XYZ file of C-alpha atoms in Angstrom:
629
model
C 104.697 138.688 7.167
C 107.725 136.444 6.743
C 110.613 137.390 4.413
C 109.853 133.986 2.445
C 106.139 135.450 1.868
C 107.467 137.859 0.487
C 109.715 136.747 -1.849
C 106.890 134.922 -2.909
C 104.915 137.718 -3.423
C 108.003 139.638 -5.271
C 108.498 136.626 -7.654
C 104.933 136.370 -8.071
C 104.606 139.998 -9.531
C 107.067 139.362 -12.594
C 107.978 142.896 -12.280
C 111.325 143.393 -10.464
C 110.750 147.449 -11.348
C 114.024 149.518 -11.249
C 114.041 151.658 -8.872
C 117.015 154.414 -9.831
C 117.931 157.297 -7.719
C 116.526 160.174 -8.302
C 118.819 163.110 -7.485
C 118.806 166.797 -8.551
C 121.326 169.716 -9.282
C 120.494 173.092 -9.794
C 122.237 176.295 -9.879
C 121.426 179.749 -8.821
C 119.361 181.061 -10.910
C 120.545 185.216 -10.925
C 117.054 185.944 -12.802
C 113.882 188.132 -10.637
C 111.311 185.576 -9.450
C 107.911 186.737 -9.953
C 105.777 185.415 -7.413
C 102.333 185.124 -9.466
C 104.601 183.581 -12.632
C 104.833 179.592 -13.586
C 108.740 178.202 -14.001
C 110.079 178.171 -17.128
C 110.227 174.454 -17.982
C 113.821 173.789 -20.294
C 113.357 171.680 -23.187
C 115.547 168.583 -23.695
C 118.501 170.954 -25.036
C 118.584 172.864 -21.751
C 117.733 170.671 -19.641
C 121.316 168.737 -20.928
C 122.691 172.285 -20.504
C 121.506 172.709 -17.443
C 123.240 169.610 -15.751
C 125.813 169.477 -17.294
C 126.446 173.260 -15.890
C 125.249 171.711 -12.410
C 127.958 168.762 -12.514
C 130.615 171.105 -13.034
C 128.993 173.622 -9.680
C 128.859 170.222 -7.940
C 132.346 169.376 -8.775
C 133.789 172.818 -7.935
C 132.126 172.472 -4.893
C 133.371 169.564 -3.522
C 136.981 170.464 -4.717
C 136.195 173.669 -1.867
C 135.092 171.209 0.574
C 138.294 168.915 0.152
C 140.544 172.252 0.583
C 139.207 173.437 3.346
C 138.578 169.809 5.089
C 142.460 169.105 4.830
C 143.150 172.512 6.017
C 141.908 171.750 9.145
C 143.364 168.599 9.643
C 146.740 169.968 9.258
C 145.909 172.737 11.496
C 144.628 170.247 14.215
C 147.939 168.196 13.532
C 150.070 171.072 14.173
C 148.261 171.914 17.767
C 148.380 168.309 18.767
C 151.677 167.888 17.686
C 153.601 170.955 18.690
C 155.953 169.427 21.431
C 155.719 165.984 20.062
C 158.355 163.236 19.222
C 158.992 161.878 16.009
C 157.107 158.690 17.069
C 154.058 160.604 18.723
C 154.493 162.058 15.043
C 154.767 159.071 12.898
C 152.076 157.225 14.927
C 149.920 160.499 14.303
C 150.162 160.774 10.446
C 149.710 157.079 10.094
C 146.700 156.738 11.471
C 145.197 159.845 10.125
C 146.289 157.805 6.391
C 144.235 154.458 7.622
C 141.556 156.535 8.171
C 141.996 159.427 5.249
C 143.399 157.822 2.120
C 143.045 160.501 0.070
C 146.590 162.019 2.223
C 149.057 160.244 -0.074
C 151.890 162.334 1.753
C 152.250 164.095 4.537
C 155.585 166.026 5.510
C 156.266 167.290 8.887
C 158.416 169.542 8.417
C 161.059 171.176 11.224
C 163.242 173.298 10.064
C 164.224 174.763 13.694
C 165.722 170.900 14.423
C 166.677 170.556 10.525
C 164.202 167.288 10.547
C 161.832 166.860 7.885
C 159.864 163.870 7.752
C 157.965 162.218 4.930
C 154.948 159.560 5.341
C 153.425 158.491 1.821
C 150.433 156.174 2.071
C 151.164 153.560 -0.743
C 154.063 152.976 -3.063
C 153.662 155.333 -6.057
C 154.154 154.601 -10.414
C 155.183 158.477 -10.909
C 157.319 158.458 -13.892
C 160.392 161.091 -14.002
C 158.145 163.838 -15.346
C 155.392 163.745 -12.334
C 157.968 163.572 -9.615
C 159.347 167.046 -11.276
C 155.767 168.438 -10.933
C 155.342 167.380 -7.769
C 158.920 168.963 -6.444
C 157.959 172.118 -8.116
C 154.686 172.142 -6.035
C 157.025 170.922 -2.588
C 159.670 173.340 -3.120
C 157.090 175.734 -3.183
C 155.098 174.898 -0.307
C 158.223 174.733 1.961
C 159.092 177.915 1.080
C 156.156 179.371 2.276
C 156.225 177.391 5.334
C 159.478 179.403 5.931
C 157.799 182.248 5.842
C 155.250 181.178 7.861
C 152.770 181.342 5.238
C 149.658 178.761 4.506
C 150.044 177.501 0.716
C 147.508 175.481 -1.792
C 148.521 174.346 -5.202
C 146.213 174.319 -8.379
C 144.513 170.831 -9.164
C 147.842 168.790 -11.460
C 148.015 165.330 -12.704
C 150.100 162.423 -12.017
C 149.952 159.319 -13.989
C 146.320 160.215 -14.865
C 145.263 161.051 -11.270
C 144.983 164.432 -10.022
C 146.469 166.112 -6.894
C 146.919 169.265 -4.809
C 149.545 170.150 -3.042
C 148.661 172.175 0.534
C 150.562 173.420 3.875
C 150.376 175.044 6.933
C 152.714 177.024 9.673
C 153.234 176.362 13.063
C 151.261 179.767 14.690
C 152.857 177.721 17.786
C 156.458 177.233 16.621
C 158.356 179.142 14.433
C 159.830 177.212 11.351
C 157.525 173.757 11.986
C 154.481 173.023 9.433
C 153.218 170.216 7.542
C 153.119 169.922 3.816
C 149.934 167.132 2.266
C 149.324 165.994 -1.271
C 145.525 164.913 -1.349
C 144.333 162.843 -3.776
C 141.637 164.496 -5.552
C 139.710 161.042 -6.450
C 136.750 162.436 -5.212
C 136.013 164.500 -8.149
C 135.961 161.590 -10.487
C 133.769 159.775 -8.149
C 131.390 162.645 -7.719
C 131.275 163.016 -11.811
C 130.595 159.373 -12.669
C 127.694 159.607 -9.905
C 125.773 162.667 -11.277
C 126.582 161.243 -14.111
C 124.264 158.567 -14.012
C 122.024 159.931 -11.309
C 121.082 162.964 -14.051
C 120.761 160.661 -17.379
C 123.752 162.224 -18.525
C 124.802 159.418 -19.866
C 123.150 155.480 -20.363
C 122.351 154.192 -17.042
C 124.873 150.922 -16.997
C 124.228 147.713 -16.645
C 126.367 147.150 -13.755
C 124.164 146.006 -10.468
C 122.815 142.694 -9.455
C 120.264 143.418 -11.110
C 121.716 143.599 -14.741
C 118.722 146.441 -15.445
C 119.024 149.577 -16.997
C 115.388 151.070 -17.345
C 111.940 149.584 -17.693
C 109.111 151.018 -19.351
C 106.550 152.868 -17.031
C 103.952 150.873 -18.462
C 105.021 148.025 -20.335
C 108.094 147.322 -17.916
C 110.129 146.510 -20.505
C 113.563 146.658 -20.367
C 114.533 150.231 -22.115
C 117.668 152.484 -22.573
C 117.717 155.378 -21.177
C 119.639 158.486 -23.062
C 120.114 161.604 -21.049
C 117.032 162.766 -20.564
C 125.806 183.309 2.258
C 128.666 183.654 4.219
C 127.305 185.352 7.661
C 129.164 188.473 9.027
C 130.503 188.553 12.494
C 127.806 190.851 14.451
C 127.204 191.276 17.907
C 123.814 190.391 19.661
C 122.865 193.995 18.748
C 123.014 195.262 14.565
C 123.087 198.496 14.640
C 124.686 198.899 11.301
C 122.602 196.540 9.648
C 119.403 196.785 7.915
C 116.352 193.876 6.655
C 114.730 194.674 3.765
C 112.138 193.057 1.705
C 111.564 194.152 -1.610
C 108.516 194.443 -3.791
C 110.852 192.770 -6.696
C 113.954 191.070 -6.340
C 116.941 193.170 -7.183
C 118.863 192.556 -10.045
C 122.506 192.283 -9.443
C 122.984 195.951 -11.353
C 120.685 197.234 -8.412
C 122.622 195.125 -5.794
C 125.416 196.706 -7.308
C 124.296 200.129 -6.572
C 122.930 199.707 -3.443
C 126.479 198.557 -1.866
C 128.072 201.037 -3.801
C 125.360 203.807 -2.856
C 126.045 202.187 1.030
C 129.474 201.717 1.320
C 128.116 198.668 2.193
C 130.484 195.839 3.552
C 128.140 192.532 2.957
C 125.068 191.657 1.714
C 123.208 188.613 1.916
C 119.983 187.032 1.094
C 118.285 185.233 3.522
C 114.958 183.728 2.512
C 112.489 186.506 0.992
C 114.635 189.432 2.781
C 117.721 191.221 1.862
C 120.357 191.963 4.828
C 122.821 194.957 4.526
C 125.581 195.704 6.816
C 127.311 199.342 6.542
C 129.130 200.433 9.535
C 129.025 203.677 8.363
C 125.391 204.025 8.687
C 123.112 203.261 11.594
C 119.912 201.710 11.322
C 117.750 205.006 10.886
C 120.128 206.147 7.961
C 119.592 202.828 6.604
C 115.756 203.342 6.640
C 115.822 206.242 5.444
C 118.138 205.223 2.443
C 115.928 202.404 1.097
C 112.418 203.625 1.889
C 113.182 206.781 -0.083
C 114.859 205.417 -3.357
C 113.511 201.689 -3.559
C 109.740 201.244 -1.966
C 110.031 197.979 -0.201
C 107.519 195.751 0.964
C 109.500 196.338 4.395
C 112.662 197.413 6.439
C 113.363 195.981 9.817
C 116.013 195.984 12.202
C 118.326 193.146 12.056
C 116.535 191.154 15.034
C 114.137 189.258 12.344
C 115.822 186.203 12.636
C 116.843 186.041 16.650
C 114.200 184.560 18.610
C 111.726 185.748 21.093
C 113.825 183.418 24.240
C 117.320 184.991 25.841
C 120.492 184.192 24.004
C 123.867 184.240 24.031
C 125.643 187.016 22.239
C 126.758 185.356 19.414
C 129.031 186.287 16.755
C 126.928 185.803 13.712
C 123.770 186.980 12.542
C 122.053 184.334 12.606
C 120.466 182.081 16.095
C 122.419 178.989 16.908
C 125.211 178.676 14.212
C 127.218 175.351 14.975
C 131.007 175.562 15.247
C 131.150 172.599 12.086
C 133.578 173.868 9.425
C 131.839 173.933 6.883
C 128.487 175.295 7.704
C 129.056 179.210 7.523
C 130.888 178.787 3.952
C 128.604 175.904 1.931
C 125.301 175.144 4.098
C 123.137 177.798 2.499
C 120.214 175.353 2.647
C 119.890 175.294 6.429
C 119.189 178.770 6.916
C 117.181 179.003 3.691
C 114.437 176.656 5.643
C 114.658 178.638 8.831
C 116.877 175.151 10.417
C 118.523 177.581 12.430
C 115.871 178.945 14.434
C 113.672 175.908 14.534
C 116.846 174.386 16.855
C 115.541 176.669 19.489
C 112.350 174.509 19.695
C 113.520 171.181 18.817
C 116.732 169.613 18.400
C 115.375 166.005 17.773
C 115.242 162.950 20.232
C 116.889 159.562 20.352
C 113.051 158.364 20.495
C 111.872 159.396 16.992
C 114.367 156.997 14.703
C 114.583 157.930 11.152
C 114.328 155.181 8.358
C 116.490 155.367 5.394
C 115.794 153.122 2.298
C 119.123 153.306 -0.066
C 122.761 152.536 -1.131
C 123.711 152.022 2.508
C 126.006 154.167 4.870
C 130.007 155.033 5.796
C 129.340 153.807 8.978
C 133.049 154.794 9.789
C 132.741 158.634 9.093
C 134.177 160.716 11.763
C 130.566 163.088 11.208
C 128.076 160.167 11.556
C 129.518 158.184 14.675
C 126.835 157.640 17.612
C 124.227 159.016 14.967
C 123.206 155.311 13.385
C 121.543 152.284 14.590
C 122.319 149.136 13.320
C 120.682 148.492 10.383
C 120.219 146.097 7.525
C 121.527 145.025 4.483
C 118.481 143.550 1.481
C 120.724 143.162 -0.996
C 123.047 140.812 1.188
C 121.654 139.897 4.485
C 124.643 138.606 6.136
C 126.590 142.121 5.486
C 126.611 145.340 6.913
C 124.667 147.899 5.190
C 128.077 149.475 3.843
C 127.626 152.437 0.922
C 129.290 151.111 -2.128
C 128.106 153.771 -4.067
C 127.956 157.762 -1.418
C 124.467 158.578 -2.105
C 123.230 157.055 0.992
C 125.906 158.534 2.964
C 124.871 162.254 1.244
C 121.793 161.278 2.215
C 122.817 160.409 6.281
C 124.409 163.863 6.526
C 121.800 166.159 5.472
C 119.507 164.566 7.993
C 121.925 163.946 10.836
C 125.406 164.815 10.386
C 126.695 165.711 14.244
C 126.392 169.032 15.121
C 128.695 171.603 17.084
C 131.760 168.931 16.549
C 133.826 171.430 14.832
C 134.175 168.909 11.969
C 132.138 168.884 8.528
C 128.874 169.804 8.443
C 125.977 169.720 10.462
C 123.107 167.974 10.215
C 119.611 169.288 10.681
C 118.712 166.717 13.519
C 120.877 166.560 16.477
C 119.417 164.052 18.021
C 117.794 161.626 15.833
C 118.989 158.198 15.218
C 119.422 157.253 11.767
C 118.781 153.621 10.589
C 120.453 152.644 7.387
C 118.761 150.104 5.594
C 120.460 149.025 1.815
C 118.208 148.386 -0.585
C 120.031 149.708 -3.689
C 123.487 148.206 -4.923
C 126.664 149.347 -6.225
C 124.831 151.017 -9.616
C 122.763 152.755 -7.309
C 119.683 150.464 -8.304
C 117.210 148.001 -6.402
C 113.876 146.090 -7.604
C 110.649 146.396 -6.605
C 111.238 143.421 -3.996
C 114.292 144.982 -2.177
C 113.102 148.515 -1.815
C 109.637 147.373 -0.847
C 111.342 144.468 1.878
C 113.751 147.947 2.827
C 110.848 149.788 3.859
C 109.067 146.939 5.712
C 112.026 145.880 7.721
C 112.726 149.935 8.506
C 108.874 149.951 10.179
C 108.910 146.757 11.535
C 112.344 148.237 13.449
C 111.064 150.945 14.953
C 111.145 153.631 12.133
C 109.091 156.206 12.870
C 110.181 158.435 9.459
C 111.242 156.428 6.560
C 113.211 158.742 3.666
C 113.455 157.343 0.014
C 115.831 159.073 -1.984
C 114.941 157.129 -5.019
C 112.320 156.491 -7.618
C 110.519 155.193 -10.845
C 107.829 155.490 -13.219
C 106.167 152.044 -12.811
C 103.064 152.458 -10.470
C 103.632 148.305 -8.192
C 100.853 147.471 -6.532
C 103.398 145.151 -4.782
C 105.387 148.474 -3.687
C 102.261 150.500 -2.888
C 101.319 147.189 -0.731
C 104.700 148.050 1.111
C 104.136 151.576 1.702
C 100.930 150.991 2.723
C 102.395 148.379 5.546
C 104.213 151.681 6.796
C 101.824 154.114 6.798
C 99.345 151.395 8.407
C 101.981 151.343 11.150
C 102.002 155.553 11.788
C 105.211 156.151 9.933
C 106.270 159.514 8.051
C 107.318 158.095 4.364
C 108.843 160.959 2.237
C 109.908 160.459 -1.334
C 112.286 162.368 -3.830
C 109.935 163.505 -7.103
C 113.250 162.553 -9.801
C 115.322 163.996 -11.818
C 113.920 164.096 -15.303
C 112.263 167.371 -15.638
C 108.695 165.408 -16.443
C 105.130 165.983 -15.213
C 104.726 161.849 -15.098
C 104.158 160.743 -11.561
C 106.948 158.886 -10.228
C 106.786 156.303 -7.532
C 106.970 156.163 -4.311
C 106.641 159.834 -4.099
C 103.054 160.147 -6.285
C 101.617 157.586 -3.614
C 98.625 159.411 -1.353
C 100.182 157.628 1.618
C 104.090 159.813 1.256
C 105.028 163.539 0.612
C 106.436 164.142 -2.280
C 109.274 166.935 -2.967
C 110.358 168.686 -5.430
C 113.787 170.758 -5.250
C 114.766 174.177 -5.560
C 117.870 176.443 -5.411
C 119.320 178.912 -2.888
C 116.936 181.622 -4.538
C 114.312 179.532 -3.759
C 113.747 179.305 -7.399
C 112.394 175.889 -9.136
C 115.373 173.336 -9.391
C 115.394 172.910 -13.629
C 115.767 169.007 -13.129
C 113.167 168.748 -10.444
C 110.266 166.628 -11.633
C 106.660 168.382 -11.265
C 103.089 167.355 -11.286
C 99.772 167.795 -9.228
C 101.350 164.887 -6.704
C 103.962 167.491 -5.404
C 103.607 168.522 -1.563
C 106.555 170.126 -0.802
C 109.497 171.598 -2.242
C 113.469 171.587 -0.574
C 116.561 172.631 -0.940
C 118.414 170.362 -3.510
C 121.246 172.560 -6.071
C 124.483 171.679 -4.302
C 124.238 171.019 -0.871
C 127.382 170.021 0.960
C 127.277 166.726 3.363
C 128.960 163.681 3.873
C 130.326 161.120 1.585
C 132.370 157.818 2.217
C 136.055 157.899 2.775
C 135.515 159.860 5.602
C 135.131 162.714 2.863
C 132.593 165.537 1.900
C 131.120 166.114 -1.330
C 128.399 168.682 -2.796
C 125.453 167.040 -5.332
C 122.385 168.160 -6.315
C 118.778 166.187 -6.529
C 115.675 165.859 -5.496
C 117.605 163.075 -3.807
C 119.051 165.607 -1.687
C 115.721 167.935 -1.349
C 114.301 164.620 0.969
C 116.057 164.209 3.779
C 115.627 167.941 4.659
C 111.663 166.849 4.694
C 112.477 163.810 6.323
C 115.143 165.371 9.294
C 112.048 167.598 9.640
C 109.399 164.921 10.255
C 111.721 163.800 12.852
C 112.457 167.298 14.676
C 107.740 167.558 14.447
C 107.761 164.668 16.152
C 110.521 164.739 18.635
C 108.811 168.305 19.530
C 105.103 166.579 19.935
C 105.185 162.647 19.784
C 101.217 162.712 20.058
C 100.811 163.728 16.216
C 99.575 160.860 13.858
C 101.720 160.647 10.861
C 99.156 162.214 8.900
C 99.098 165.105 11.292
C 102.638 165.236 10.951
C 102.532 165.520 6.854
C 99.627 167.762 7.410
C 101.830 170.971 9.335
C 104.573 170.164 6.859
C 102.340 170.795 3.906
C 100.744 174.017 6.093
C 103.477 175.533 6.999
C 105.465 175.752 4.117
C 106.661 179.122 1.878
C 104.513 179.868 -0.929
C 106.654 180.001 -4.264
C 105.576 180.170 -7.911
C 101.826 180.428 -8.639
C 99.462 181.481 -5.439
C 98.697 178.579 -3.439
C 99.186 174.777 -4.272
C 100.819 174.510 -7.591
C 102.662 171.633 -9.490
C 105.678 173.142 -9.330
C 106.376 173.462 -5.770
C 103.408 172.015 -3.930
C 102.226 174.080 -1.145
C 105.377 175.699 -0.905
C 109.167 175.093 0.336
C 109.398 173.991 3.765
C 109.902 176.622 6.946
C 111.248 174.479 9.567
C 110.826 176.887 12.500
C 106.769 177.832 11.276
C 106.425 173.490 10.979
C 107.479 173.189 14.976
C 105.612 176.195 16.028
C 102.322 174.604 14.522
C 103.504 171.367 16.210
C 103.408 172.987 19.874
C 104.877 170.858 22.698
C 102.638 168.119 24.706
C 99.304 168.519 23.180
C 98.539 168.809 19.313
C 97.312 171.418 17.632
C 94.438 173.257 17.257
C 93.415 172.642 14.194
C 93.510 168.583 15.158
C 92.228 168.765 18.422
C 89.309 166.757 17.391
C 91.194 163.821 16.057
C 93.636 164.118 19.091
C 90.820 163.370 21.707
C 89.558 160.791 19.855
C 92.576 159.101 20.103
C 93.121 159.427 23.569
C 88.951 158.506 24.251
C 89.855 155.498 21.923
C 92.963 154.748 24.122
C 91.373 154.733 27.433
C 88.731 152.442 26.118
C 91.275 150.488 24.951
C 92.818 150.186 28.425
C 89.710 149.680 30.073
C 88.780 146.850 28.138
């Protein structure tokens, strides 16, 4: 059907619907889960608690990410740069600036040669006070580059902006380092966005669109008011101990049981507890726990290795990627067995992932060779550019590039990603551009579609769209929302997508996450790290964020066996998930959170499953009658 149809059609149905992000935070909630027990459901006072005390985790968050990302560009510039000349140098910083903004200054710094250097981005309005703050923060950075020591600042302002000063030694050359003050903009931007994308605040009427809310049912226009670090291990733990207990430990117990141990680290990973105490061996260990605390289980500490031959590697856990951030702030990889499921599939340029929203930073350093060209609704004869970072979030969770020492990594490898920008610069779309998004994603050889985004208007005219996908064997998977409600939202209630719902790193019910009897699946969503425009990295929480794990796992099923039907596909995902909360299906969390490595087990390799073997001949009879025709 032409575009002009359906316009028509769009026009026709009088209801340009809002469709609004839906995104989640959530923080760790320290309290036992009992398996047999509903969630707690927060009423409107906590619930405002509640995100406003994720905001802040997602803003602390990021402000880790930004640290550590400019650490290692200043210790990549100082290995590149050791025997360089001042205009190897200069040509260096500067285009590291064009490309990183947020470096207002760098200083290379050379004390050996007495030359010290200083490249700042843009002219500055620092009155006489700031530029004293600042040279307090310089003086003492150079100082410790003297002593060949690394040095961060505390967060300051300057002229109602804020800053951190950072540096970092030669280990090559005695008296050289680099000195940076990053612009901590970032924060602000990552504020204003959950902002809005929780109902912290009015949702503004700044799009094309000139929305803010419509009535589920009347679609009238309406206001709406707030509503495991891994330790360094050889192939073989003998010191190290998993346990699964019958109740989780309360941190007074975990307290006890690393004093009790002498224990070095513990971690939680999943259901199970790992405990590493080089004074004991794996007996003691055994011995220790089955005697004072009646688990479920102990194992040895080869739980999580697979059954094929691997490398000796220097964490506990199979195929950890090199990217910077991943051991410190990707908890939600390992938490859905990502890790492992890499040893059966890593993706495949074949199986192209759709996804419907703000756009993508097609320039970030962590997405390049990982998107197709894709398409812009809201302004056909632009690129799909992200004016607003959710999309580009989005794009990094599902297929960040792995092993690149940079970032994060992504759960695909291998997956193309095709951005398609139905939303605009407020984060919002109608009816008409999300449902023309989706079309144009399947009609382009989509083969997943992800929708990080929502509302509470049931369109036939969107359903009509979705329907045009799924007609066409195409994964569609849907964020629940953000408002802590039982009401069905759309996309995601449709029969036609999975819907999911997020949770924390304890695996615990996000308290944001929207619930109901149309919830399949649940995902990791409470501050989960990825990547974010300005060649940047930021940490937010949503259901907007639980998706594309579902979706980068769609795409990993059927990379591993391209013979499964989309419904086939949804079918494992729902099968092979983690039971949480109530005993079986629930409205909570579905059938459970998703287990990558269980999902591409079921999936098997060339032929499908048992359990759809029927359904899998008949296709093929169907196809060779086809043929023969």
């Amino acid at each position: 059907m032409s575009r002009r149809t359906w316009a028509g059609l769009g026009i026709a149905a009088a209801a340009a619907a809002l469709i609004i992000i839906m995104q989640v935070p959530h923080s760790a909630d320290t309290h036992t889960r009992k398996q047999a027990s509903e969630p707690v459901i927060p009423n409107p006072k906590q619930e405002h608690l509640s995100k406003q005390s994720l905001m802040a985790q997602d803003i602390a968050s990021t402000d880790h990410l930004t640290r550590l990302d400019a650490k290692q560009h200043l210790t990549s510039m100082l290995t590149k740069l050791a025997q360089a000349g001042p205009a190897q140098v200069s040509d260096y910083v500067r285009k590291l600036q064009q490309s990183h903004d947020h470096f207002t200054m760098i200083i290379w710094q050379d004390a050996k040669k007495g030359k010290r250097q200083e490249y700042t981005i843009t002219k500055s309005n620092w009155n006489a006070a700031d530029r004293k703050i600042l040279k307090g923060y310089l003086d003492q950075a150079e100082k410790n580059i003297g002593k060949q020591r690394s040095y961060e600042s505390t967060s300051f302002k300057m002229s109602g902006k804020e800053y951190f000063v950072i540096a970092e030694p030669s280990k090559q050359t005695p008296k050289q380092g680099v000195i940076a003050l990053m612009n901590q903009r970032i924060l602000t931007e990552v504020a204003n966005h959950q902002k809005k994308n929780l109902r912290l605040i009015p949702y503004p009427k700044e799009g094309k669109y000139k929305v803010e809310s419509v009535h589920a049912d009347t679609l009238r226009d309406i206001t709406v008011r707030t509503g495991h670090d891994n330790e360094k291990a050889s192939h073989f733990y003998e010191n190290e101990i998993v346990v699964r207990f019958r109740q989780d430990p309360s941190r007074q117990d975990l307290n006890r049981i690393i004093s009790e141990l002498r224990a070095e680290s513990s971690r939680k990973l999943g259901y199970a507890y790992v405990f590493h105490a080089s004074g004991m061996d794996y007996s003691q260990l055994k011995s220790y726990f089955m005697k004072n605390w009646n688990p479920q289980y102990v194992e040895p500490h080869y739980l999580y290795m697979t059954n094929d031959k691997v490398k000796e590697s220097t964490s506990s856990l199979p195929n950890v990627p090199n990217d910077l951030l991943f051991a410190k702030y990707q908890w939600n990889l390992p938490a859905i067995e990502t890790n492992q499921g890499w040893d059966l599939s890593r993706g495949s340029n074949d199986v192209i992932v759709g996804i419907v929203d703000t756009g993508v930073d097609i320039d970030h350093p962590d997405l390049q060779g990982q998107l197709l060209t894709g398409y812009n609704v809201i302004n056909p004869d632009s690129d799909p550019l992200d004016d607003v970072g959710h999309g580009t979030h989005v794009s990094g969770i599902i297929g960040a590039l792995v092993n690149n020492n940079e970032g994060v990594a992504g759960i695909s490898w291998y997956n193309k990603m095709l951005p398609v920008k139905a939303l605009d610069k407020s984060g919002s779309g109608t009816t008409y551009s999300v449902a023309e998004g989706i079309i144009w994603a399947a009609d382009n050889g989509a083969k997943v579609i992800n929708m990080s985004l929502g509302n509470y208007a049931d369109s036939q005219f969107l359903h009509d769209a979705v329907k045009y996908a799924y007609d066409r064997d195409v994964v569609l998977v849907a964020a629940s929302g953000n408002d802590n409600t039982e009401r069905p939202g759309y996309p995601a209630a449709y029969s036609e997508v999975l819907a999911v719902a997020a949770t924390d790193s304890n695996m615990k019910r996000a308290s944001y996450s929207n619930y109901g009897d149309y919830i399949d699946v649940a995902a990791p969503g409470t501050s989960i790290a990825s990547t974010y425009p300005g060649n940047q990295y930021a940490a937010l929480s949503g259901t907007s964020m639980a998706s594309p794990h579902v979706a980068a796992m769609a795409a990993l099923i059927r990379s591993r066996n391209p013979d499964l039907t989309n419904k086939q596909v949804m079918d494992i995902m729902r099968s092979s998930t983690v039971d949480l909360g109530p005993k079986g299906r629930d409205k909570y969390y579905g059938y459970g959170q998703i287990d990558i490595y269980k999902a591409l087990q079921a999936a098997g390799t060339t032929e499908a499953p048992l359990q759809f073997w029927p359904q899998h001949v008949q296709k093929k009879m169907d196809s060779v009658i086809q043929k023969n025709k």
